[in-house]
mmCIF file of C-alpha atoms and ligand atoms in Angstrom:
data_model
loop_
_atom_site.group_PDB
_atom_site.id
_atom_site.type_symbol
_atom_site.label_atom_id
_atom_site.label_comp_id
_atom_site.label_asym_id
_atom_site.label_seq_id
_atom_site.Cartn_x
_atom_site.Cartn_y
_atom_site.Cartn_z
ATOM 1 C CA MET A 116 123.973 83.397 60.912
ATOM 2 C CA SER A 117 122.340 81.407 63.716
ATOM 3 C CA PRO A 118 119.822 78.721 62.698
ATOM 4 C CA PRO A 119 116.122 79.626 62.980
ATOM 5 C CA PRO A 120 114.503 78.489 66.236
ATOM 6 C CA SER A 121 112.525 75.261 66.062
ATOM 7 C CA THR A 122 108.823 75.985 65.682
ATOM 8 C CA PRO A 123 106.780 74.701 68.607
ATOM 9 C CA SER A 124 103.310 73.488 67.612
ATOM 10 C CA SER A 125 101.904 73.658 71.118
ATOM 11 C CA THR A 126 99.183 75.448 73.071
ATOM 12 C CA VAL A 127 100.151 77.670 75.983
ATOM 13 C CA GLY A 128 98.329 79.947 78.397
ATOM 14 C CA PHE A 129 99.657 83.466 78.969
ATOM 15 C CA VAL A 130 98.602 85.736 81.848
ATOM 16 C CA GLY A 131 99.673 89.404 81.962
ATOM 17 C CA LEU A 132 99.238 91.377 78.731
ATOM 18 C CA GLY A 133 101.065 94.569 79.638
ATOM 19 C CA HIS A 134 104.071 96.352 78.132
ATOM 20 C CA MET A 135 106.026 93.084 77.945
ATOM 21 C CA GLY A 136 103.332 90.414 77.820
ATOM 22 C CA THR A 137 101.594 91.501 74.630
ATOM 23 C CA PRO A 138 104.723 91.634 72.439
ATOM 24 C CA MET A 139 105.831 88.284 73.940
ATOM 25 C CA VAL A 140 102.455 86.777 72.995
ATOM 26 C CA SER A 141 102.947 88.197 69.515
ATOM 27 C CA ARG A 142 106.305 86.421 69.145
ATOM 28 C CA LEU A 143 104.780 83.118 70.291
ATOM 29 C CA VAL A 144 101.909 83.420 67.805
ATOM 30 C CA ASP A 145 104.390 84.282 65.026
ATOM 31 C CA ALA A 146 106.285 81.084 65.908
ATOM 32 C CA GLY A 147 103.144 78.989 65.400
ATOM 33 C CA VAL A 148 102.129 78.588 69.040
ATOM 34 C CA THR A 149 98.427 78.659 69.974
ATOM 35 C CA VAL A 150 98.168 81.194 72.822
ATOM 36 C CA ARG A 151 95.261 81.473 75.262
ATOM 37 C CA ALA A 152 95.810 84.925 76.751
ATOM 38 C CA TYR A 153 94.325 86.736 79.753
ATOM 39 C CA ASP A 154 94.778 89.971 81.714
ATOM 40 C CA ALA A 155 92.709 91.291 84.626
ATOM 41 C CA SER A 156 92.359 94.619 82.800
ATOM 42 C CA PRO A 157 89.679 94.685 80.054
ATOM 43 C CA GLU A 158 91.683 97.437 78.299
ATOM 44 C CA ALA A 159 94.775 95.228 78.212
ATOM 45 C CA ARG A 160 92.729 92.292 76.855
ATOM 46 C CA ALA A 161 91.262 94.508 74.133
ATOM 47 C CA ALA A 162 94.678 95.943 73.270
ATOM 48 C CA CYS A 163 96.131 92.434 72.957
ATOM 49 C CA SER A 164 93.247 91.305 70.711
ATOM 50 C CA GLY A 165 93.890 94.316 68.484
ATOM 51 C CA ALA A 166 97.676 93.970 68.398
ATOM 52 C CA VAL A 167 97.803 90.164 68.117
ATOM 53 C CA PRO A 168 94.690 88.954 66.261
ATOM 54 C CA GLY A 169 96.102 85.408 66.205
ATOM 55 C CA ALA A 170 95.938 85.099 70.017
ATOM 56 C CA THR A 171 92.837 83.674 71.723
ATOM 57 C CA VAL A 172 91.923 86.107 74.499
ATOM 58 C CA VAL A 173 89.942 84.337 77.242
ATOM 59 C CA ASP A 174 87.918 85.539 80.236
ATOM 60 C CA SER A 175 89.849 84.164 83.207
ATOM 61 C CA ALA A 176 93.323 83.090 84.237
ATOM 62 C CA ALA A 177 91.977 79.568 84.861
ATOM 63 C CA ASP A 178 90.740 79.364 81.270
ATOM 64 C CA THR A 179 94.232 79.977 79.869
ATOM 65 C CA ALA A 180 95.213 76.507 81.139
ATOM 66 C CA THR A 181 92.581 74.677 79.049
ATOM 67 C CA GLY A 182 94.478 72.285 76.793
ATOM 68 C CA ALA A 183 97.735 74.114 77.500
ATOM 69 C CA GLU A 184 101.075 72.386 78.063
ATOM 70 C CA ALA A 185 102.232 75.304 80.181
ATOM 71 C CA VAL A 186 100.949 78.633 81.439
ATOM 72 C CA LEU A 187 103.333 81.579 81.162
ATOM 73 C CA LEU A 188 103.015 84.571 83.490
ATOM 74 C CA CYS A 189 104.238 88.145 82.918
ATOM 75 C CA LEU A 190 102.827 89.910 85.972
ATOM 76 C CA PRO A 191 103.971 92.790 88.186
ATOM 77 C CA ASP A 192 105.265 90.950 91.267
ATOM 78 C CA SER A 193 105.171 87.904 93.563
ATOM 79 C CA ASP A 194 101.904 88.990 95.245
ATOM 80 C CA VAL A 195 100.081 88.921 91.907
ATOM 81 C CA VAL A 196 101.869 85.764 90.746
ATOM 82 C CA GLU A 197 100.781 83.859 93.872
ATOM 83 C CA ALA A 198 97.181 85.056 93.497
ATOM 84 C CA VAL A 199 97.056 84.008 89.835
ATOM 85 C CA VAL A 200 98.769 80.651 90.403
ATOM 86 C CA ALA A 201 96.070 79.878 92.997
ATOM 87 C CA GLU A 202 93.602 79.908 90.067
ATOM 88 C CA LEU A 203 95.708 77.655 87.835
ATOM 89 C CA ASP A 204 94.925 74.191 89.228
ATOM 90 C CA ALA A 205 94.799 72.751 85.713
ATOM 91 C CA ALA A 206 98.307 73.873 84.738
ATOM 92 C CA ARG A 207 100.971 71.137 85.035
ATOM 93 C CA VAL A 208 103.791 73.560 84.251
ATOM 94 C CA VAL A 209 103.771 77.239 85.246
ATOM 95 C CA VAL A 210 106.506 79.513 83.887
ATOM 96 C CA ASP A 211 106.887 82.760 85.806
ATOM 97 C CA MET A 212 108.448 85.275 83.424
ATOM 98 C CA SER A 213 107.738 88.177 85.810
ATOM 99 C CA SER A 214 110.531 89.680 87.916
ATOM 100 C CA SER A 215 109.488 88.002 91.169
ATOM 101 C CA GLU A 216 111.131 87.371 94.549
ATOM 102 C CA PRO A 217 113.438 84.324 94.406
ATOM 103 C CA LEU A 218 112.663 82.989 97.896
ATOM 104 C CA ARG A 219 108.906 83.245 97.318
ATOM 105 C CA THR A 220 109.405 81.545 93.951
ATOM 106 C CA ARG A 221 111.140 78.628 95.656
ATOM 107 C CA ALA A 222 108.324 78.369 98.219
ATOM 108 C CA LEU A 223 105.678 78.459 95.485
ATOM 109 C CA ALA A 224 107.528 75.751 93.538
ATOM 110 C CA ALA A 225 107.549 73.528 96.640
ATOM 111 C CA GLN A 226 103.817 74.118 97.081
ATOM 112 C CA LEU A 227 103.066 73.161 93.453
ATOM 113 C CA ALA A 228 105.300 70.099 93.706
ATOM 114 C CA GLU A 229 102.948 68.694 96.384
ATOM 115 C CA THR A 230 100.394 68.143 93.601
ATOM 116 C CA GLY A 231 102.921 67.007 90.993
ATOM 117 C CA ARG A 232 103.180 70.363 89.265
ATOM 118 C CA VAL A 233 106.278 72.306 88.278
ATOM 119 C CA LEU A 234 107.172 75.981 88.537
ATOM 120 C CA VAL A 235 109.943 77.338 86.344
ATOM 121 C CA ASP A 236 111.166 80.925 86.674
ATOM 122 C CA ALA A 237 112.153 82.618 83.422
ATOM 123 C CA PRO A 238 112.392 86.394 83.925
ATOM 124 C CA VAL A 239 113.522 88.532 81.037
ATOM 125 C CA SER A 240 115.741 91.487 80.225
ATOM 126 C CA GLY A 241 115.808 93.622 77.088
ATOM 127 C CA GLY A 242 112.791 95.864 77.585
ATOM 128 C CA VAL A 243 109.807 96.391 75.312
ATOM 129 C CA ALA A 244 112.119 96.683 72.285
ATOM 130 C CA GLY A 245 113.635 93.260 73.064
ATOM 131 C CA ALA A 246 110.172 91.751 73.609
ATOM 132 C CA ARG A 247 109.029 93.046 70.207
ATOM 133 C CA ALA A 248 112.166 91.831 68.459
ATOM 134 C CA GLY A 249 112.170 88.428 70.203
ATOM 135 C CA THR A 250 115.674 89.066 71.517
ATOM 136 C CA LEU A 251 115.041 89.003 75.277
ATOM 137 C CA ALA A 252 117.673 87.555 77.596
ATOM 138 C CA ILE A 253 115.712 84.847 79.469
ATOM 139 C CA MET A 254 117.163 83.668 82.797
ATOM 140 C CA VAL A 255 115.741 80.232 83.483
ATOM 141 C CA GLY A 256 115.572 78.454 86.831
ATOM 142 C CA GLY A 257 114.120 74.970 87.261
ATOM 143 C CA PRO A 258 114.604 71.253 86.718
ATOM 144 C CA GLU A 259 116.794 70.389 83.720
ATOM 145 C CA GLU A 260 114.292 68.156 81.893
ATOM 146 C CA VAL A 261 111.366 70.626 82.112
ATOM 147 C CA VAL A 262 113.603 73.527 81.109
ATOM 148 C CA GLY A 263 114.719 71.479 78.102
ATOM 149 C CA GLU A 264 111.077 70.871 77.086
ATOM 150 C CA LEU A 265 110.391 74.608 77.304
ATOM 151 C CA GLU A 266 113.364 75.686 75.222
ATOM 152 C CA PRO A 267 111.586 75.929 71.822
ATOM 153 C CA LEU A 268 108.844 78.082 73.380
ATOM 154 C CA LEU A 269 111.296 80.352 75.148
ATOM 155 C CA THR A 270 113.443 80.639 72.035
ATOM 156 C CA ALA A 271 110.466 82.183 70.244
ATOM 157 C CA MET A 272 110.803 85.130 72.656
ATOM 158 C CA GLY A 273 114.559 85.391 73.042
ATOM 159 C CA ARG A 274 117.705 83.666 74.258
ATOM 160 C CA PRO A 275 116.990 81.303 77.172
ATOM 161 C CA ARG A 276 119.877 80.395 79.489
ATOM 162 C CA HIS A 277 119.413 77.792 82.214
ATOM 163 C CA VAL A 278 121.085 79.395 85.235
ATOM 164 C CA GLY A 279 120.234 76.960 88.060
ATOM 165 C CA PRO A 280 117.396 75.475 90.113
ATOM 166 C CA VAL A 281 114.057 77.219 90.587
ATOM 167 C CA GLY A 282 114.527 80.769 91.929
ATOM 168 C CA ALA A 283 117.944 81.193 90.303
ATOM 169 C CA GLY A 284 116.484 83.118 87.368
ATOM 170 C CA HIS A 285 114.662 85.526 89.657
ATOM 171 C CA ALA A 286 117.791 86.075 91.758
ATOM 172 C CA LEU A 287 119.878 86.837 88.672
ATOM 173 C CA LYS A 288 117.212 89.138 87.239
ATOM 174 C CA ALA A 289 117.061 91.210 90.450
ATOM 175 C CA LEU A 290 120.850 91.490 90.507
ATOM 176 C CA ASN A 291 120.885 92.479 86.818
ATOM 177 C CA ASN A 292 118.428 95.275 87.524
ATOM 178 C CA LEU A 293 120.438 96.414 90.527
ATOM 179 C CA MET A 294 123.392 96.879 88.157
ATOM 180 C CA SER A 295 121.182 98.528 85.543
ATOM 181 C CA ALA A 296 119.697 100.940 88.115
ATOM 182 C CA ALA A 297 123.176 101.822 89.369
ATOM 183 C CA HIS A 298 124.405 102.482 85.811
ATOM 184 C CA LEU A 299 121.448 104.725 85.002
ATOM 185 C CA LEU A 300 121.900 106.687 88.207
ATOM 186 C CA ALA A 301 125.678 106.996 87.765
ATOM 187 C CA SER A 302 125.403 108.105 84.129
ATOM 188 C CA SER A 303 122.610 110.564 84.928
ATOM 189 C CA GLU A 304 124.656 112.233 87.652
ATOM 190 C CA ALA A 305 127.780 112.284 85.474
ATOM 191 C CA VAL A 306 125.972 113.843 82.496
ATOM 192 C CA LEU A 307 124.520 116.540 84.772
ATOM 193 C CA VAL A 308 127.959 117.364 86.134
ATOM 194 C CA GLY A 309 129.364 117.484 82.595
ATOM 195 C CA GLU A 310 126.586 119.789 81.450
ATOM 196 C CA GLU A 311 127.187 122.150 84.369
ATOM 197 C CA PHE A 312 130.858 122.232 83.396
ATOM 198 C CA GLY A 313 129.905 123.148 79.839
ATOM 199 C CA LEU A 314 130.075 119.791 78.051
ATOM 200 C CA ASP A 315 127.496 118.790 75.435
ATOM 201 C CA PRO A 316 125.613 115.673 76.693
ATOM 202 C CA ALA A 317 125.424 114.190 73.180
ATOM 203 C CA VAL A 318 129.187 114.538 72.770
ATOM 204 C CA MET A 319 129.765 113.093 76.253
ATOM 205 C CA LEU A 320 127.686 110.023 75.401
ATOM 206 C CA GLU A 321 129.363 109.550 72.020
ATOM 207 C CA VAL A 322 132.782 109.519 73.671
ATOM 208 C CA VAL A 323 131.747 107.459 76.715
ATOM 209 C CA ASN A 324 130.208 104.833 74.421
ATOM 210 C CA GLY A 325 133.683 104.238 73.028
ATOM 211 C CA SER A 326 135.215 104.320 76.493
ATOM 212 C CA SER A 327 135.164 102.402 79.753
ATOM 213 C CA GLY A 328 132.185 104.283 81.242
ATOM 214 C CA ARG A 329 129.688 102.819 78.769
ATOM 215 C CA SER A 330 126.669 100.745 79.808
ATOM 216 C CA GLY A 331 123.192 99.852 78.592
ATOM 217 C CA SER A 332 122.147 103.227 79.969
ATOM 218 C CA THR A 333 124.640 105.229 77.912
ATOM 219 C CA GLU A 334 124.213 103.048 74.802
ATOM 220 C CA ASN A 335 120.410 102.774 74.832
ATOM 221 C CA LYS A 336 118.468 104.643 77.505
ATOM 222 C CA TRP A 337 120.231 107.984 77.188
ATOM 223 C CA PRO A 338 120.254 108.334 73.369
ATOM 224 C CA ASN A 339 116.824 106.756 72.781
ATOM 225 C CA HIS A 340 114.709 107.936 75.704
ATOM 226 C CA ILE A 341 116.407 110.665 77.771
ATOM 227 C CA LEU A 342 118.201 112.981 75.329
ATOM 228 C CA PRO A 343 115.098 113.213 73.063
ATOM 229 C CA GLY A 344 112.999 113.938 76.193
ATOM 230 C CA THR A 345 110.497 111.166 75.398
ATOM 231 C CA TYR A 346 111.052 108.931 78.460
ATOM 232 C CA GLY A 347 109.226 106.057 76.736
ATOM 233 C CA ALA A 348 111.281 102.948 77.557
ATOM 234 C CA GLY A 349 108.088 101.237 78.785
ATOM 235 C CA PHE A 350 109.467 100.115 82.155
ATOM 236 C CA ALA A 351 107.753 101.783 85.109
ATOM 237 C CA ILE A 352 109.862 103.166 87.953
ATOM 238 C CA GLY A 353 107.623 101.324 90.433
ATOM 239 C CA LEU A 354 108.710 97.999 88.889
ATOM 240 C CA MET A 355 112.384 99.021 88.861
ATOM 241 C CA VAL A 356 112.287 99.977 92.543
ATOM 242 C CA LYS A 357 110.523 96.670 93.335
ATOM 243 C CA ASP A 358 113.381 94.818 91.592
ATOM 244 C CA ILE A 359 116.215 96.618 93.359
ATOM 245 C CA HIS A 360 114.601 96.044 96.733
ATOM 246 C CA ILE A 361 114.454 92.337 95.868
ATOM 247 C CA ALA A 362 118.179 92.502 95.133
ATOM 248 C CA LEU A 363 118.904 94.344 98.381
ATOM 249 C CA ASP A 364 116.892 91.788 100.385
ATOM 250 C CA LEU A 365 118.783 89.019 98.611
ATOM 251 C CA ALA A 366 122.065 90.694 99.566
ATOM 252 C CA GLY A 367 120.859 90.872 103.160
ATOM 253 C CA SER A 368 120.029 87.150 103.147
ATOM 254 C CA THR A 369 123.569 86.333 101.980
ATOM 255 C CA GLY A 370 125.301 88.645 104.454
ATOM 256 C CA VAL A 371 127.406 90.253 101.691
ATOM 257 C CA PRO A 372 127.968 93.954 102.502
ATOM 258 C CA THR A 373 126.515 96.129 99.720
ATOM 259 C CA ARG A 374 126.999 99.778 100.688
ATOM 260 C CA HIS A 375 126.867 100.940 97.079
ATOM 261 C CA ALA A 376 123.596 99.073 96.447
ATOM 262 C CA ALA A 377 122.032 100.571 99.566
ATOM 263 C CA ALA A 378 122.943 104.094 98.422
ATOM 264 C CA THR A 379 121.579 103.391 94.926
ATOM 265 C CA VAL A 380 118.287 102.078 96.293
ATOM 266 C CA ALA A 381 117.902 105.129 98.577
ATOM 267 C CA VAL A 382 118.129 107.540 95.617
ATOM 268 C CA TRP A 383 115.695 105.435 93.545
ATOM 269 C CA ASP A 384 113.275 105.381 96.508
ATOM 270 C CA ALA A 385 113.344 109.198 96.587
ATOM 271 C CA ALA A 386 112.761 109.374 92.824
ATOM 272 C CA LEU A 387 109.813 106.982 93.128
ATOM 273 C CA ALA A 388 108.283 109.100 95.901
ATOM 274 C CA ALA A 389 108.585 112.217 93.736
ATOM 275 C CA LEU A 390 107.537 110.750 90.357
ATOM 276 C CA GLY A 391 104.958 108.104 91.326
ATOM 277 C CA PRO A 392 105.084 104.398 90.383
ATOM 278 C CA GLY A 393 103.737 104.778 86.844
ATOM 279 C CA ALA A 394 106.484 107.138 85.591
ATOM 280 C CA ASP A 395 108.967 105.654 83.145
ATOM 281 C CA HIS A 396 112.144 104.645 84.984
ATOM 282 C CA THR A 397 114.247 106.814 82.636
ATOM 283 C CA GLU A 398 112.551 109.870 84.169
ATOM 284 C CA ILE A 399 114.997 109.557 87.061
ATOM 285 C CA ALA A 400 117.388 111.581 84.834
ATOM 286 C CA ARG A 401 114.820 114.383 84.480
ATOM 287 C CA TRP A 402 114.100 114.286 88.236
ATOM 288 C CA LEU A 403 117.820 114.548 89.057
ATOM 289 C CA ARG A 404 118.101 117.607 86.810
ATOM 290 C CA GLU A 405 115.155 119.243 88.574
ATOM 291 C CA GLU A 406 116.682 118.422 91.955
ATOM 292 C CA ALA A 407 119.991 119.940 90.881
ATOM 293 C CA SER A 408 118.379 123.187 89.804
HETATM 294 P P1 NAD B 60 102.738 96.038 83.052
HETATM 295 O O1 NAD B 60 102.254 96.721 84.269
HETATM 296 O O2 NAD B 60 102.753 96.775 81.755
HETATM 297 O O3 NAD B 60 101.903 94.675 82.820
HETATM 298 C C1 NAD B 60 101.459 93.856 83.869
HETATM 299 C C2 NAD B 60 100.075 93.360 83.498
HETATM 300 O O4 NAD B 60 99.607 92.467 84.520
HETATM 301 C C3 NAD B 60 99.039 94.496 83.413
HETATM 302 O O5 NAD B 60 98.433 94.507 82.125
HETATM 303 C C4 NAD B 60 98.031 94.173 84.510
HETATM 304 O O6 NAD B 60 96.696 94.510 84.188
HETATM 305 C C5 NAD B 60 98.221 92.664 84.634
HETATM 306 N N1 NAD B 60 97.721 92.153 85.906
HETATM 307 C C6 NAD B 60 97.895 92.689 87.152
HETATM 308 N N2 NAD B 60 97.268 91.911 88.075
HETATM 309 C C7 NAD B 60 96.716 90.874 87.395
HETATM 310 C C8 NAD B 60 95.956 89.731 87.793
HETATM 311 N N3 NAD B 60 95.643 89.505 89.076
HETATM 312 N N4 NAD B 60 95.541 88.876 86.831
HETATM 313 C C9 NAD B 60 95.838 89.091 85.524
HETATM 314 N N5 NAD B 60 96.545 90.153 85.089
HETATM 315 C C10 NAD B 60 96.986 91.035 86.013
HETATM 316 O O7 NAD B 60 104.187 95.484 83.404
HETATM 317 P P2 NAD B 60 105.347 95.068 82.376
HETATM 318 O O8 NAD B 60 106.215 96.246 82.141
HETATM 319 O O9 NAD B 60 104.772 94.315 81.241
HETATM 320 O O10 NAD B 60 106.188 94.084 83.330
HETATM 321 C C11 NAD B 60 105.723 92.776 83.635
HETATM 322 C C12 NAD B 60 106.816 92.067 84.423
HETATM 323 O O11 NAD B 60 108.015 92.018 83.622
HETATM 324 C C13 NAD B 60 107.199 92.778 85.729
HETATM 325 O O12 NAD B 60 107.502 91.809 86.704
HETATM 326 C C14 NAD B 60 108.410 93.588 85.342
HETATM 327 O O13 NAD B 60 109.232 93.868 86.455
HETATM 328 C C15 NAD B 60 109.065 92.688 84.322
HETATM 329 N N6 NAD B 60 109.896 93.352 83.299
HETATM 330 C C16 NAD B 60 109.486 94.490 82.668
HETATM 331 C C17 NAD B 60 110.299 95.068 81.681
HETATM 332 C C18 NAD B 60 109.905 96.322 80.937
HETATM 333 O O14 NAD B 60 110.753 96.892 80.241
HETATM 334 N N7 NAD B 60 108.666 96.785 81.008
HETATM 335 C C19 NAD B 60 111.515 94.467 81.339
HETATM 336 C C20 NAD B 60 111.883 93.283 81.977
HETATM 337 C C21 NAD B 60 111.071 92.728 82.948
#
């Protein structure tokens, strides 16, 4: 059994109380951290107060930084992150746990460094279930000593891994989601073909999960969200498509040819246009079935 994480007795700010943010705040509070939490949506603030009574919900992003050693962000994208960071003059350390654009993250870090402040990127993987359980994979980019200071805090939410300088976490996260999007698309097409041929999807998945075709999609998304027809993974397709475009842009900046990625992104773009940005990303399987019929 692994040892329990050290308990940080610090105060942090937290901005972005959505599907991921609220359960992450809950894990921090459970670990003994004082959390000053904010979201632009009054409904999200109220929901966080109800779900995590131990958190202190405040009225502005700026107020989260009061007395805080760091302010953590779990926001939709780089546009929102930049707008919120502009209000966080009082924060010495900002930790962007959103899935943001790595090159913009680097530029923002350089801007903060002009006033002696530090930006660390620490995006997460593991979904709402991982956020609730405190088992998120956390991909951390930033200076060694600051990342070391943050480790107890991050450990309250999951398994932090320092992957390189600032921006490295966001690059890895985008590439992870490119793989995840490709797996979900590939498995969805394969299950449809199998069904048409007369195979039972549940039997297909059982066998594939003991075979070389398995992935997070076949082991988790299909049995828990697609086969039951609930489509409730809690990750919006608009956010997934944002992430895979970040990965494709990153590929373009490196010059590596990525024909498969381009084809994957094109199908996800079509699904987004048909389903709208708020649909759960697992609904791509339902959309493919409708397209096929
Ligand atoms: P979400 O839409 O549920 O939550 C985002 C929150 O940010 C919302 O409550 C929104 O009101 C708030 N917000 C937007 N603009 C704001 C502003 N200017 N000031 C303050 N708050 C503002 O999204 P989510 O699913 O929690 O995802 C958050 C981030 O984590 C995204 O970058 C996403 O790509 C990433 N992510 C999500 C999942 C998942 O499974 N949902 C998994 C891994 C990573």
